[in-house]
GROMACS .gro file of C-alpha atoms in nm:
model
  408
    1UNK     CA    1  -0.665   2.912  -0.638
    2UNK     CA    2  -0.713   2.702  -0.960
    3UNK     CA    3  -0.327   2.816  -1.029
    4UNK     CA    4  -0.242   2.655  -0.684
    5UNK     CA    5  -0.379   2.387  -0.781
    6UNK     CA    6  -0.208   2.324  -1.124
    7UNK     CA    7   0.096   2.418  -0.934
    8UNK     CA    8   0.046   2.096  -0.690
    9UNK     CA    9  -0.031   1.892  -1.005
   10UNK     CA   10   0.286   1.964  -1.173
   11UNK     CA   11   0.485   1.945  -0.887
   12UNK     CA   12   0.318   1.614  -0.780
   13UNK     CA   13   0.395   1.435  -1.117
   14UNK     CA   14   0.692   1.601  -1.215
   15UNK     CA   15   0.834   1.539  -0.863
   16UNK     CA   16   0.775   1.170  -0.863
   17UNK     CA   17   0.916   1.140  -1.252
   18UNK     CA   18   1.234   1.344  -1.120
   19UNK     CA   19   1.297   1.117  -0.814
   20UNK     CA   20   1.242   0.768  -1.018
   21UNK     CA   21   1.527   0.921  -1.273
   22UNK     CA   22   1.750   1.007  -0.985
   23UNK     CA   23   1.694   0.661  -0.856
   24UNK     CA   24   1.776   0.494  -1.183
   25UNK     CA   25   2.050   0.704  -1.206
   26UNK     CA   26   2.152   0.622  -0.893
   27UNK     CA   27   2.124   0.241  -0.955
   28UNK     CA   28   2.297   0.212  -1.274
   29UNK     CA   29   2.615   0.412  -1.113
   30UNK     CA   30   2.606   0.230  -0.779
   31UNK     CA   31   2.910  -0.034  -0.715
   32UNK     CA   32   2.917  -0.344  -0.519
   33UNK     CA   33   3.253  -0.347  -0.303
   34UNK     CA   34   3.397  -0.720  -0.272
   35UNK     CA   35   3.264  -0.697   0.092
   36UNK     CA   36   2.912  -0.622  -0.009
   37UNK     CA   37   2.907  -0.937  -0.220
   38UNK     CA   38   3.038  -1.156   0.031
   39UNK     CA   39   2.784  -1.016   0.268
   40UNK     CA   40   2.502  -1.171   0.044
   41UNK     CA   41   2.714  -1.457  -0.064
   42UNK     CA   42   2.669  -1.286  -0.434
   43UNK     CA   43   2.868  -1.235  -0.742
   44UNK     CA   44   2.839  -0.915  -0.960
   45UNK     CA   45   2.653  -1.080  -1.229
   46UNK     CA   46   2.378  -1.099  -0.961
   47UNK     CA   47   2.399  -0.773  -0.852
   48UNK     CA   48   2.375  -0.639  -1.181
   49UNK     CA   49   2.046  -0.836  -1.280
   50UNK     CA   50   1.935  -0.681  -0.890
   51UNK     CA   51   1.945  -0.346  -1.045
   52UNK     CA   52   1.814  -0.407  -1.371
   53UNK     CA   53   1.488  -0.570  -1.218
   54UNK     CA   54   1.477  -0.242  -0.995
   55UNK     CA   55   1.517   0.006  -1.282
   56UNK     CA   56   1.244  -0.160  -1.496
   57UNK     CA   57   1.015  -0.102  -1.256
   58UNK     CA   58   1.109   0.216  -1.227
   59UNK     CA   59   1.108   0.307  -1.580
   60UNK     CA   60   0.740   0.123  -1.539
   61UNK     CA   61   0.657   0.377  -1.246
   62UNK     CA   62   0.768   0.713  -1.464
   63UNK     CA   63   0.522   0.556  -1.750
   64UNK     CA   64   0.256   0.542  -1.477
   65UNK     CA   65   0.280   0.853  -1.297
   66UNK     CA   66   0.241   0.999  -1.645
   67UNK     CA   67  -0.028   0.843  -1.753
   68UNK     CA   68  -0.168   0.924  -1.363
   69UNK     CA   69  -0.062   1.297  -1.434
   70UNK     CA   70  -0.315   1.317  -1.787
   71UNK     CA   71  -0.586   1.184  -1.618
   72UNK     CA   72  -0.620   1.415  -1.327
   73UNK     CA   73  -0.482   1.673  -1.562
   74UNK     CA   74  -0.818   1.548  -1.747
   75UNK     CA   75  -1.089   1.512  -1.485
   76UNK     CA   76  -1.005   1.819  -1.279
   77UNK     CA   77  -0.882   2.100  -1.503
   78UNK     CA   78  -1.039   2.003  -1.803
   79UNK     CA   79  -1.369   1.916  -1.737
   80UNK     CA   80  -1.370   1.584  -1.718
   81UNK     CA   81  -1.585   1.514  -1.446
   82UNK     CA   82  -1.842   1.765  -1.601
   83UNK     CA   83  -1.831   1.491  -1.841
   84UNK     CA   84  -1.827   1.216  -1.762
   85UNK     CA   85  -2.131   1.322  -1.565
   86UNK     CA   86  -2.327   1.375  -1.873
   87UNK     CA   87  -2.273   1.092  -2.032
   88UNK     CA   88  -2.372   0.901  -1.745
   89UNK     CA   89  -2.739   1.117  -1.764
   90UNK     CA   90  -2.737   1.067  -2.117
   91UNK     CA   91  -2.738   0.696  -2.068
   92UNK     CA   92  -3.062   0.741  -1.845
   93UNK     CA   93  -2.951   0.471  -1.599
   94UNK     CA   94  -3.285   0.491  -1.389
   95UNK     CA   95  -3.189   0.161  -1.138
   96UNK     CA   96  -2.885   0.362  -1.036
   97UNK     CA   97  -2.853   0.690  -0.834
   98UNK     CA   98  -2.720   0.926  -1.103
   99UNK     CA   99  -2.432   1.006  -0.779
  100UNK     CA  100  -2.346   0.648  -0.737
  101UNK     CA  101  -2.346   0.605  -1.085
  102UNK     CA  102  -2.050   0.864  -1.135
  103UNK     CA  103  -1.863   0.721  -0.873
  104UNK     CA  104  -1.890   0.367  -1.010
  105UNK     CA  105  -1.843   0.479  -1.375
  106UNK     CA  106  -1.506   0.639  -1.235
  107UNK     CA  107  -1.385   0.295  -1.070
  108UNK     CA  108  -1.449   0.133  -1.320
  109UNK     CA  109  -1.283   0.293  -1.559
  110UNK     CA  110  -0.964   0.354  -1.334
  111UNK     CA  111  -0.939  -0.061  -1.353
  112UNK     CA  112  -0.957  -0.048  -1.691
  113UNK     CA  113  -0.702   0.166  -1.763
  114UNK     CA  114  -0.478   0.025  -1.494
  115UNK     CA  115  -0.496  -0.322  -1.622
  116UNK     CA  116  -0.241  -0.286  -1.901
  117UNK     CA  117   0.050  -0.161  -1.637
  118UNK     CA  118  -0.077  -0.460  -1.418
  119UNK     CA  119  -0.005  -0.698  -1.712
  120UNK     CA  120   0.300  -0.583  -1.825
  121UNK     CA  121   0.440  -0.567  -1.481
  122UNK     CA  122   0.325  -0.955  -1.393
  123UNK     CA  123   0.386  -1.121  -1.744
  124UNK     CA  124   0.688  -0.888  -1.864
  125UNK     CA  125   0.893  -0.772  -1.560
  126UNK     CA  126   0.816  -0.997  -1.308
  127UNK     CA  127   0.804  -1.304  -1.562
  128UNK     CA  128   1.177  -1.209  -1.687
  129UNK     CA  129   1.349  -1.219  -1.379
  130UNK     CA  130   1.166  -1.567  -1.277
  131UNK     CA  131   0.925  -1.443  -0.987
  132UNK     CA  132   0.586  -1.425  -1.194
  133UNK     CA  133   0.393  -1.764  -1.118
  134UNK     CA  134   0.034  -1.674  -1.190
  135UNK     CA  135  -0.147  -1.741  -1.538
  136UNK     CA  136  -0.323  -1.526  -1.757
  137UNK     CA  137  -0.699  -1.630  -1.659
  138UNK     CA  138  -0.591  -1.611  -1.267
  139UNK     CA  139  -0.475  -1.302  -1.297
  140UNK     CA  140  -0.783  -1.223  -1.482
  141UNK     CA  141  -1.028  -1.334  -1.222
  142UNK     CA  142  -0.842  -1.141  -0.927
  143UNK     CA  143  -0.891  -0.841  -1.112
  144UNK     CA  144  -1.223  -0.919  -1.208
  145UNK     CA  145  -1.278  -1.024  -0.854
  146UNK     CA  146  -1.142  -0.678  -0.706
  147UNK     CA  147  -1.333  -0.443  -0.943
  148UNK     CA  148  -1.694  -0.661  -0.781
  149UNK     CA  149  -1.535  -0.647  -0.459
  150UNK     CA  150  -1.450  -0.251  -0.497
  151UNK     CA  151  -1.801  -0.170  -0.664
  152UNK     CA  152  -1.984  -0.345  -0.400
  153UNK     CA  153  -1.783  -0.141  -0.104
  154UNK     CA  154  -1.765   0.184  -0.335
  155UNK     CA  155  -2.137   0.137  -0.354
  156UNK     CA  156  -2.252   0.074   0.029
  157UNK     CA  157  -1.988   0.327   0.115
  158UNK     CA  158  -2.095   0.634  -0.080
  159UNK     CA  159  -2.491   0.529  -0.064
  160UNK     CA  160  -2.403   0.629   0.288
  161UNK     CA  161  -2.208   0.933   0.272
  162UNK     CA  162  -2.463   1.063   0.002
  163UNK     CA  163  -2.707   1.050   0.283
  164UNK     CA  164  -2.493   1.221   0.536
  165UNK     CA  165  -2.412   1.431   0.270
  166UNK     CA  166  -2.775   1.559   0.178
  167UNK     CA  167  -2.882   1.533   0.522
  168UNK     CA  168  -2.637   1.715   0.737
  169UNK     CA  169  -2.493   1.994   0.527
  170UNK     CA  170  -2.292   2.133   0.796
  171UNK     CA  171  -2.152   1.877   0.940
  172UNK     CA  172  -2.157   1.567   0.717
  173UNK     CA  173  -1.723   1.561   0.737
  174UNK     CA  174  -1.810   1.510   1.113
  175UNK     CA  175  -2.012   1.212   1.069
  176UNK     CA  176  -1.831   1.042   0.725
  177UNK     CA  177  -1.509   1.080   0.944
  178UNK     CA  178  -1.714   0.847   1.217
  179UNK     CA  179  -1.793   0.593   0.900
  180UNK     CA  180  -1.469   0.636   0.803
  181UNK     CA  181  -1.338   0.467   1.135
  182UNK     CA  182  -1.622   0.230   1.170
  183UNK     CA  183  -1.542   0.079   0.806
  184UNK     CA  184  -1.198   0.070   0.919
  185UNK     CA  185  -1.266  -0.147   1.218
  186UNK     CA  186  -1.465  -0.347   1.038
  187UNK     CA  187  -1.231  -0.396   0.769
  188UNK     CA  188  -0.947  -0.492   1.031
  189UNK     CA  189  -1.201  -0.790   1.123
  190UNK     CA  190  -1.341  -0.857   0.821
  191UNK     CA  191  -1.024  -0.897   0.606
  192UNK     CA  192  -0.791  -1.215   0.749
  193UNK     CA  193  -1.146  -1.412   0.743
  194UNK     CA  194  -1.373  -1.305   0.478
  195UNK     CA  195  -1.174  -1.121   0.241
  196UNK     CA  196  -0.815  -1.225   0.183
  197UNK     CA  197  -0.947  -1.627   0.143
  198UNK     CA  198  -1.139  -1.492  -0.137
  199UNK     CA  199  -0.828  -1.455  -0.311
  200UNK     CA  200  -0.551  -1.731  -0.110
  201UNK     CA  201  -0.562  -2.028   0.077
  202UNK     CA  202  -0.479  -1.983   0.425
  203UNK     CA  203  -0.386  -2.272   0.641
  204UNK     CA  204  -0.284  -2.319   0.981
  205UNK     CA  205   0.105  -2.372   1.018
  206UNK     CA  206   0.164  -2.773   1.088
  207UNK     CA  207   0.567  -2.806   1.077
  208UNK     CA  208   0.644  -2.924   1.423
  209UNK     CA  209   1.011  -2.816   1.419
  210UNK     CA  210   0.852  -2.449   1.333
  211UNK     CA  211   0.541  -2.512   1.612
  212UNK     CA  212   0.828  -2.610   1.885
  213UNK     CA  213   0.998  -2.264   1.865
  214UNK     CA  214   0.679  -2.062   1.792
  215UNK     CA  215   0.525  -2.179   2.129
  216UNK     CA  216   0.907  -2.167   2.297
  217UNK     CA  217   0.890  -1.788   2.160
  218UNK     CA  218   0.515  -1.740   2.259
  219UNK     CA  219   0.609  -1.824   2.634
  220UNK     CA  220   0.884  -1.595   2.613
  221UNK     CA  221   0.732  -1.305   2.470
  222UNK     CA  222   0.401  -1.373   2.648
  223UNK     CA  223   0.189  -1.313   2.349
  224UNK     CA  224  -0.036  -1.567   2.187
  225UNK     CA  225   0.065  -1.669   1.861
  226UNK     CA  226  -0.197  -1.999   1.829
  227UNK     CA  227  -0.306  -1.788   1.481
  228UNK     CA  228  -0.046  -1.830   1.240
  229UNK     CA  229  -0.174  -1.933   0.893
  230UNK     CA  230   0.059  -2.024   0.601
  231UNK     CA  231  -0.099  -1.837   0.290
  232UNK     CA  232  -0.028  -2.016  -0.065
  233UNK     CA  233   0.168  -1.724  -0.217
  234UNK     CA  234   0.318  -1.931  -0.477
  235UNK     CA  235   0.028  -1.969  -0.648
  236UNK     CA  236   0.085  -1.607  -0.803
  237UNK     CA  237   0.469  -1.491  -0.754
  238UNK     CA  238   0.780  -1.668  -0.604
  239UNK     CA  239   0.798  -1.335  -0.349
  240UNK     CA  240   0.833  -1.425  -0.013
  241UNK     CA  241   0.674  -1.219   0.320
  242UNK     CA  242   0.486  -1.277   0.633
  243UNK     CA  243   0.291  -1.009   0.790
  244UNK     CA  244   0.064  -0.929   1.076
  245UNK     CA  245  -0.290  -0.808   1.026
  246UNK     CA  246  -0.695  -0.820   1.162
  247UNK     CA  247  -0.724  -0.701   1.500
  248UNK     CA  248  -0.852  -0.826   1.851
  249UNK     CA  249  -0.987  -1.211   1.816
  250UNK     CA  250  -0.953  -1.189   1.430
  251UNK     CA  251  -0.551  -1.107   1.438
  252UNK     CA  252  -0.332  -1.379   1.304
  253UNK     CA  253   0.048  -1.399   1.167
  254UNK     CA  254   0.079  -1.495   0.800
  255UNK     CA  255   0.373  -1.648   0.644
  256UNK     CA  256   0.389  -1.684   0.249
  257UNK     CA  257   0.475  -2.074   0.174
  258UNK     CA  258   0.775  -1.943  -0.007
  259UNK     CA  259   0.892  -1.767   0.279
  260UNK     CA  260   0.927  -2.118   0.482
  261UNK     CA  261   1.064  -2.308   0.199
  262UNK     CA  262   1.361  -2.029   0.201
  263UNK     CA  263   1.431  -1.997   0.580
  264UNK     CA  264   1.521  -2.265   0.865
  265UNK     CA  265   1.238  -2.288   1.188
  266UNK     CA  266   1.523  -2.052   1.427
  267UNK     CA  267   1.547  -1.826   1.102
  268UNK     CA  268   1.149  -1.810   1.115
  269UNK     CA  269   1.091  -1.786   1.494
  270UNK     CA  270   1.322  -1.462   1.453
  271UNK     CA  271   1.108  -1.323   1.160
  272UNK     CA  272   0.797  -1.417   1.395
  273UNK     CA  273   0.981  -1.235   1.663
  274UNK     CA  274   1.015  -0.965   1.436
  275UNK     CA  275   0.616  -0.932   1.394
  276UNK     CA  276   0.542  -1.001   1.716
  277UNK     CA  277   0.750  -0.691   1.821
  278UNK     CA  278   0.533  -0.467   1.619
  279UNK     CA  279   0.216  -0.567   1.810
  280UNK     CA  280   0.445  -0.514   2.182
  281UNK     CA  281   0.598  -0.169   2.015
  282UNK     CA  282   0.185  -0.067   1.980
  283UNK     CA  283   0.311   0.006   1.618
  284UNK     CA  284  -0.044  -0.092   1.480
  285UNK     CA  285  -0.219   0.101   1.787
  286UNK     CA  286  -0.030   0.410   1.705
  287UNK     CA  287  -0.063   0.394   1.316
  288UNK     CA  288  -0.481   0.397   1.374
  289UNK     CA  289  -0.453   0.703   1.612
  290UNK     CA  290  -0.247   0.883   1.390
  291UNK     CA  291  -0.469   0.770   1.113
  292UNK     CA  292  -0.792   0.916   1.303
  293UNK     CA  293  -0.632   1.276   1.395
  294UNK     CA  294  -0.498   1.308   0.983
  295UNK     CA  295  -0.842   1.179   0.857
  296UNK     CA  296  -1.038   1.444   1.099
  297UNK     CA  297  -0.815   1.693   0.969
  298UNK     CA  298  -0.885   1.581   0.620
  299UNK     CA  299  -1.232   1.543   0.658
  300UNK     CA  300  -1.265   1.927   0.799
  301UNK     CA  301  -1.053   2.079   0.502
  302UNK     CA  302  -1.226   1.918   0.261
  303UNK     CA  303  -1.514   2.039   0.414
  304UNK     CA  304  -1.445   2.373   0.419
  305UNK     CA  305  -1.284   2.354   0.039
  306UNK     CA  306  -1.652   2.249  -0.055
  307UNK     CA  307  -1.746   2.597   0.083
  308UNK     CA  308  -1.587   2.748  -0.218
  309UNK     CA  309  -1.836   2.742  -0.472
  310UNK     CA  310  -1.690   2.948  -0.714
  311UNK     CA  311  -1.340   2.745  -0.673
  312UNK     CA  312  -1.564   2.458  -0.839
  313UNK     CA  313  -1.794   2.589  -1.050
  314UNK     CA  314  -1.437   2.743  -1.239
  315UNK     CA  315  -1.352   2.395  -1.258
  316UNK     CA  316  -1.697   2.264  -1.390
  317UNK     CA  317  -1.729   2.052  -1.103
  318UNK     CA  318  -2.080   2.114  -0.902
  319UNK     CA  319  -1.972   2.125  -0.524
  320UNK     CA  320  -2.342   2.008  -0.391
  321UNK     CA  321  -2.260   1.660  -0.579
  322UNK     CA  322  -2.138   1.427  -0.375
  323UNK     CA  323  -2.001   1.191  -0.668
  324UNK     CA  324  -1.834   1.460  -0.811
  325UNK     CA  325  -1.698   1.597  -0.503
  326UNK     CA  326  -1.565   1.189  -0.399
  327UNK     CA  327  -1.402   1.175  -0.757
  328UNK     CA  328  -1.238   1.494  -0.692
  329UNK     CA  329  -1.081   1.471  -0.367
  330UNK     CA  330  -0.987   1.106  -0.471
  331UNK     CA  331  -0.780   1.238  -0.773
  332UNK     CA  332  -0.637   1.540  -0.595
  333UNK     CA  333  -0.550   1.363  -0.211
  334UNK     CA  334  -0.237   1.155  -0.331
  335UNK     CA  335  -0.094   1.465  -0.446
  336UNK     CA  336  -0.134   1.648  -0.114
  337UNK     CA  337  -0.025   1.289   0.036
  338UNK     CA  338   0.252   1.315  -0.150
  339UNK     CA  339   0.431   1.563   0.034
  340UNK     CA  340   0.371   1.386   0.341
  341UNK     CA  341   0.551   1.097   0.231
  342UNK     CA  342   0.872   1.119   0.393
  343UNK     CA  343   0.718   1.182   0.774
  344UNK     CA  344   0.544   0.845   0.743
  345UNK     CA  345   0.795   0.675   0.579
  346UNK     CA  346   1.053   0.812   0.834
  347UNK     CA  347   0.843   0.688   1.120
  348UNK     CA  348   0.774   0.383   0.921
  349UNK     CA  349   1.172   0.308   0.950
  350UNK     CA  350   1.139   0.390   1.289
  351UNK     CA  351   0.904   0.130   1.358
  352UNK     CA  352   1.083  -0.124   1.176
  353UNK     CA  353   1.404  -0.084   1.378
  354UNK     CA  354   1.214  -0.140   1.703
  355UNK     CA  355   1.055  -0.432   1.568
  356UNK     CA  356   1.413  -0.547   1.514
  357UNK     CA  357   1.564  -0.454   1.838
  358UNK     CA  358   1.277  -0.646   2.000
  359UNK     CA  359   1.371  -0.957   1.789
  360UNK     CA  360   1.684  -0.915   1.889
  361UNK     CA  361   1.586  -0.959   2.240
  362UNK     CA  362   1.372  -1.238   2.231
  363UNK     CA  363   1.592  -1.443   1.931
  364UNK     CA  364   1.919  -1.508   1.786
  365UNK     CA  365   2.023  -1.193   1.625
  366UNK     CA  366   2.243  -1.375   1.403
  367UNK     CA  367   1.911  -1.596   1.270
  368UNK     CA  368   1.730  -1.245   1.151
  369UNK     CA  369   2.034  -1.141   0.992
  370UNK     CA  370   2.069  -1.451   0.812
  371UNK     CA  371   1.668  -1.446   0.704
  372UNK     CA  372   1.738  -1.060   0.637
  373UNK     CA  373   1.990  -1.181   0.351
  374UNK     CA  374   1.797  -1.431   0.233
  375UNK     CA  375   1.499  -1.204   0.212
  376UNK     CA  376   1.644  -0.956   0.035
  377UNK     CA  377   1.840  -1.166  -0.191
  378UNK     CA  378   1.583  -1.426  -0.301
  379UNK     CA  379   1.327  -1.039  -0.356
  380UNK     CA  380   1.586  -0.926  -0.561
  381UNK     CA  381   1.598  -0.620  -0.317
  382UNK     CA  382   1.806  -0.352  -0.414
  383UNK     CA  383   2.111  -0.325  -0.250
  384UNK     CA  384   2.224   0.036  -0.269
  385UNK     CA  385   1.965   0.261  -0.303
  386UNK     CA  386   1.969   0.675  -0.346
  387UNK     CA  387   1.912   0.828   0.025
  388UNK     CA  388   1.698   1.101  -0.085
  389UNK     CA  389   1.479   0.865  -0.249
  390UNK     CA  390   1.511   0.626   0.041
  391UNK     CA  391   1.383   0.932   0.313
  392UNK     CA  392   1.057   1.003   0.044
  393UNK     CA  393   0.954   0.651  -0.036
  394UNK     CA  394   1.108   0.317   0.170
  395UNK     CA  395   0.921   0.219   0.463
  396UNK     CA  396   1.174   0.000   0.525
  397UNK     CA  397   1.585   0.081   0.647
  398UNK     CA  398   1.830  -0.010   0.372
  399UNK     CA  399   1.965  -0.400   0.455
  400UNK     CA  400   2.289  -0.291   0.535
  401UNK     CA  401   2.158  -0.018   0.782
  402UNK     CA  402   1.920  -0.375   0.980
  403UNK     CA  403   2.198  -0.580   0.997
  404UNK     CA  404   2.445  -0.282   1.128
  405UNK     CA  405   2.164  -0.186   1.364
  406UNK     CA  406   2.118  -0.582   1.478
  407UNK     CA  407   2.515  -0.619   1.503
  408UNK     CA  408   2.525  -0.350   1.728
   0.00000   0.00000   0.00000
């Protein structure tokens, strides 16, 4: 079993490194017909610096998945976990639960190490092709702000699986799998209203041309759209995107302030219609079912992987810790994810079409096209793109493959 297990490693890291060089490959042989570029209203010189901001952060992935593959490499076939819990005991934290303390030891140091990717990417790549607009100390404080906000979560979270843990032995995946939904639901809530103004300023939209065809759209569409905030995205990156998120009484529609600088009010109310069209395609509904049957079915295996004492002990890991047990499955579950990629990213494309279609029925196709170039031209979206890495990773259809859909 331990070989099985190295096998999925390997395959896992040498899988992703293997798709990100096809891609770059890919990129750097890819031509732009004359059409193509009139499409976007483009020259070549643009399309070029396109694909040279997608291959650096790709070449920025490979040196991420590798340092990803030596750490789990670390923690779960060499020990690591065995040791990191005894330096934790040998620091004698006696305010701390030596369980929690493993698990918050462990997040801790995954921010650290992540932080010098997450500069390089925002003050390197992003700064050299003019999208980085976020200084050194703001970046700072998000990060410091996530680690408190992650420790504080990690920490109520796992105090209460530890006790479900201890206390129901053989059925404590049963009953983390109902905490599991109930901090999901909460999260849905809590998030638009307490969370993301922690980090952005959300007001709500106050263009009249843009109110006039939002409420023209919400009589069409029948679906109240009185919640649509304008976040300050600026502030950190010259990316544009809206999106839909909370749930219930706490759902809103958020549009990045770039995003309505860049497109016209019939440009947006087809974007909105877009969004919207999620919500009336029960896209959101469906992705929290399907989350709840995979996360039962996660819970359980896990469950019945902890059974195999010997499997752990071989690894040094102690299978009645809980802290060990969360650092393990959290290292080892975006491997298995992995593999699963492509059926939600499929479905994912799926979903996004239907949003369109529905868009397409309650705007001007021609306006979504038109924000669809825009979009991807002002994101510095790649243009042509390798299918098989397409069908593993992009939730979203190629550009060319929306706008043929929308024409048709």
């Amino acid at each position: 079993m331990i070989n099985l297990l190295a096998f999925l490693i390997i395959g896992y890291i040498g899988l992703k490194v293997l798709l990100d060089i096809h891609q770059i490959y890919y990129i750097r042989n890819a031509d732009a017909s004359d059409a193509d570029l009139k499409l976007f209203s483009i020259d070549i010189d643009y399309f070029k610096r396109s694909n040279s901001y997608n291959v650096s952060k790709l070449f920025l992935s490979i040196i991420n998945v590798l340092i990803s593959g030596i750490i789990i490499s670390y923690f779960i076939l060499l020990g690591g976990i065995q040791d990191l819990n005894d330096n934790i005991e040998k620091l004698n934290i006696s305010y701390v639960n030596q369980e929690l303390a493993i698990v918050i030891f462990f997040v801790v140091f995954m921010t650290v190490i992540n932080i010098p990717i997450g500069l390089y990417k925002t003050f390197y790549i992003e700064e050299k092709f003019g999208f980085n607009k976020s200084s050194l100390t703001l970046y700072m404080k998000d990060s410091l702000l996530s680690l408190i906000l992650g420790v504080v979560i990690v920490s109520i979270l796992f105090s209460a699986l530890n006790v479900l843990f201890i206390s129901y032995p053989d059925y404590w995946w049963f009953y983390i799998w109902l905490l599991y939904i109930l901090f999901n639901i909460f999260i849905l809530y809590a998030y638009p209203i307490f969370i993301a103004p922690l980090f952005n300023e959300f007001k709500k939209l106050s263009d009249k041309s843009i109110i006039e065809v939002v409420n023209s759209l919400s009589k069409k569409t029948s679906f109240s759209v009185s919640n649509i905030y304008v976040m300050d995205g600026s502030k950190r990156s010259a990316h544009s995107n809206a999106y839909f998120t909370g749930f219930h009484k706490s759902k809103r529609i958020v549009f990045f302030d770039t995003l309505l600088k860049m497109l016209t009010p019939n440009e947006i109310e087809a974007v909105l219609a877009h969004e919207i069209g999620h919500y009336k395609k029960n896209h959101i509904l469906k992705s929290m079912l399907m989350s709840l049957v995979f996360s039962f079915l996660a819970f359980y295996f896990m469950y019945n992987i902890t059974l195999i004492d010997s499997f752990f002990y071989q690894l040094n890991i102690n299978p009645n810790s809980p802290g060990q047990l969360v650092i393990f499955f959290s290292l080892i579950l975006p491997s298995v994810l992995f593999f699963l990629n492509p059926f939600f990213s499929s479905l994912s494309r799926k979903n996004e079409f239907e949003a369109d279609n529905y868009a397409k029925d309650f705007s001007n196709k021609d306006d979504l096209i038109s924000s669809l170039k825009k979009l991807y031209k002002e994101n510095l979206t790649i243009l042509k793109t390798s299918p098989l890495y397409s069908s593993i990773y992009n939730s979203h259809p190629t550009v060319f493959e929306r706008i043929n859909n929308l024409k048709s």
